């Protein structure tokens, strides 16, 4: 692979730091932020896609729209580095969450405003400033050197905030178009402000609802108590067959496919510098759920969960009401780890309910999400680490698995590519909340990291 002279990257970084470039990049980002793109409400999607197309073309990326059954995707490429050079696929999303409640915003959500070194706008952190950093880095390379050290593809979708319903089928339908050596995503906040990080995977999910029926209407508990079955007790008993007091899930085969973390993932989990006691204190807790001896990292990254999200039934209003309720429901999410699948877990929990809780109806809420991971040991992780070190001035920590819900399995399972998630945002950026914000400092650091990534990928997987 060709060596990129360090001077080329230095020159690109100087371009990015030049006041004129920073001013133009801010203006371009503000244009994007001023345009609402609320996928949940179908607001401003086409208009935003047109701006993205424009910005990517202005950067020198050959860009077009890919239609999906729902919202359009923007796809661009620059393949001038040649077939013997790696190709990186940048993924991001241009849609945003609804801005409500509006009265809690200090400045209007679609009028980007800088206060105290931060940009305030809906979607600035999630995800416009983050994917715009890649576009700005590509532009700086092309303006400064006339070329890129590696091939680049960029895919921006407009449905991430509604669960990326078209992504996987679109990628399947255009497999050749998305051929690459790695996928690189900057989204979400980092976990701890003190360290940049690489996330190597995400937990999967299977979501179900249990329903129990009792009498055909609520009954007087004096007239019928002891005679009519109570559907809430039916569900409590069903739930009790699923988990023990140490949170070990009792559904047959639930842990069968749980992968042991690779040696690299194990070492990364053991080395995580997070202060768990402080994190617990911030949420008003002084201990984790049993078992006591399980390390924090294992809970989040190596063990699946069975979680009750909600329990509905009977009377919950003020005072007392003496009834035997007619119905009860419980919602359960199961967070999955490699190599579990939502289909397999659905079959196991459905069989468990049929066996241990006859009469309880179980319904699958959606297709769920596959867990996804790239080995921490992957050779392309090293150039990614070096790029982050260049952009943020610190060596990143490796996070083998996160709880986020990015469609990472599309890259690792459908395309069978390594995928690295490198959040450029800070922990306090208020994604999905009023007053979403993004630190200007991180905007410049993210652009520098994206620019350095192209040089480091060209320099190769192993060189130091
Ligand atoms: Zn989001």
Coordinates of C-alpha atoms in Angstrom, one line a residue, residues 27 40 47 54 59 131 214 219 242 253 304 371 400 408 415 435:
X27 CA -22.0 28.1 7.4
X40 CA -41.2 10.5 12.4
X47 CA -35.3 19.4 1.3
X54 CA -25.3 19.8 -2.7
X59 CA -16.8 18.7 -1.5
X131 CA -21.4 13.1 9.5
X214 CA -59.3 -13.2 33.4
X219 CA -65.2 -8.0 39.1
X242 CA -38.3 -16.8 33.7
X253 CA -31.4 -22.5 26.0
X304 CA -27.9 -10.9 27.7
X371 CA -26.3 -8.0 17.9
X400 CA -16.3 -4.0 22.7
X408 CA -24.5 -2.1 12.8
X415 CA -22.0 -6.9 4.1
X435 CA -31.3 22.1 23.9

